[in-house]
XYZ file of C-alpha atoms in Angstrom:
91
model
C 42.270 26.596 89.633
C 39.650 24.333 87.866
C 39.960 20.727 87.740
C 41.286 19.949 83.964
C 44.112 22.775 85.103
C 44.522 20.171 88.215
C 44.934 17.089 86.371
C 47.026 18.519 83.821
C 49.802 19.923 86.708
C 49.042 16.402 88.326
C 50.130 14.341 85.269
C 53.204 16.355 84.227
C 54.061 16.427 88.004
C 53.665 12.533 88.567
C 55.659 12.055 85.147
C 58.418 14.347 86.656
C 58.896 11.729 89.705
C 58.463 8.868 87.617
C 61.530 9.947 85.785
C 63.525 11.576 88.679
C 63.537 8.462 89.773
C 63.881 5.871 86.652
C 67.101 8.339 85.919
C 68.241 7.515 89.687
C 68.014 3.801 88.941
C 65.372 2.835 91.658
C 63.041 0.066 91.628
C 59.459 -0.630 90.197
C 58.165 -0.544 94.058
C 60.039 2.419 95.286
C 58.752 4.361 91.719
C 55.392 3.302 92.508
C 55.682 4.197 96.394
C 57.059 7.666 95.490
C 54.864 8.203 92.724
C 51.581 7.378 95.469
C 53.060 9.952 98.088
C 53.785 12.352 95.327
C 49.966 12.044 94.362
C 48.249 11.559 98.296
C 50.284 15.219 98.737
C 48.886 17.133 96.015
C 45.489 15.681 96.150
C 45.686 16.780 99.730
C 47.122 20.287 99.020
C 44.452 20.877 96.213
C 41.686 19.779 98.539
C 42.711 22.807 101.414
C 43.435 25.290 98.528
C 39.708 24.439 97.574
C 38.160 24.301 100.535
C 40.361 28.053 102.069
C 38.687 29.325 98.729
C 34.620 28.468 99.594
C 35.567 29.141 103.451
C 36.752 32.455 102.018
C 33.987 33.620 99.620
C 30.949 35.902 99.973
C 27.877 34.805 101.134
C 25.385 34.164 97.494
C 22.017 36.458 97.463
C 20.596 32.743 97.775
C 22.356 32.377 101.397
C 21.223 35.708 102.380
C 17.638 34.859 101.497
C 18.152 31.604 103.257
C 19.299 33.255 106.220
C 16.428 36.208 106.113
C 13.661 32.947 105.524
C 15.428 31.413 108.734
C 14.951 34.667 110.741
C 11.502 35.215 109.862
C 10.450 31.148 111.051
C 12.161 31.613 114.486
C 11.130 33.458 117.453
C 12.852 35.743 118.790
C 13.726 34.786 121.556
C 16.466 36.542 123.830
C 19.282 34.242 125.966
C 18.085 35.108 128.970
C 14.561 34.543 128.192
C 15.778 30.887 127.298
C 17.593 30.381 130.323
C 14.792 31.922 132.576
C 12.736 28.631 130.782
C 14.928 26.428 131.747
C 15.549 27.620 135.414
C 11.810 27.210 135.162
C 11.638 23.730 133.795
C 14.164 22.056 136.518
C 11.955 23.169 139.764
């Protein structure tokens, strides 16, 4: 979903509370509380749909050149060559 999509859904949703509850006579402060909550909730739910979606996705060609750069600058060095170091180190 892009973000104009977003707002647009947003606004017609907010409008919706705003006169659910004008129609069920309730005050300025309880229109603005629900209106807030209303807002706080789908922020929130559009910030997890966004972030399940990049959790989600394929890896780029630039993260898999990233990740073959990062491969080639390391050692290789196997775990129990690393802990044989540090056995090593402590005496």
């Amino acid at each position: 979903m892009s973000l104009p999509k977003f707002i647009v859904g947003m606004i017609f949703a907010l409008a919706i509370v705003v006169a659910w509850s004008w129609l069920g006579g309730a005050s300025l402060g309880t229109t603005l509380m629900r209106v807030i909550i209303c807002a706080v909730i789908i922020q929130g739910g559009y910030f997890v749909l966004v972030y399940a979606m990049i959790a989600r996705s394929a890896p780029t060609q630039a993260d898999r050149l990233r990740e073959a750069e990062r491969k080639l600058s390391s050692p290789d060095v196997t775990e129990g060559e690393k802990l044989g170091n540090a056995r090593r180190s402590l005496h």
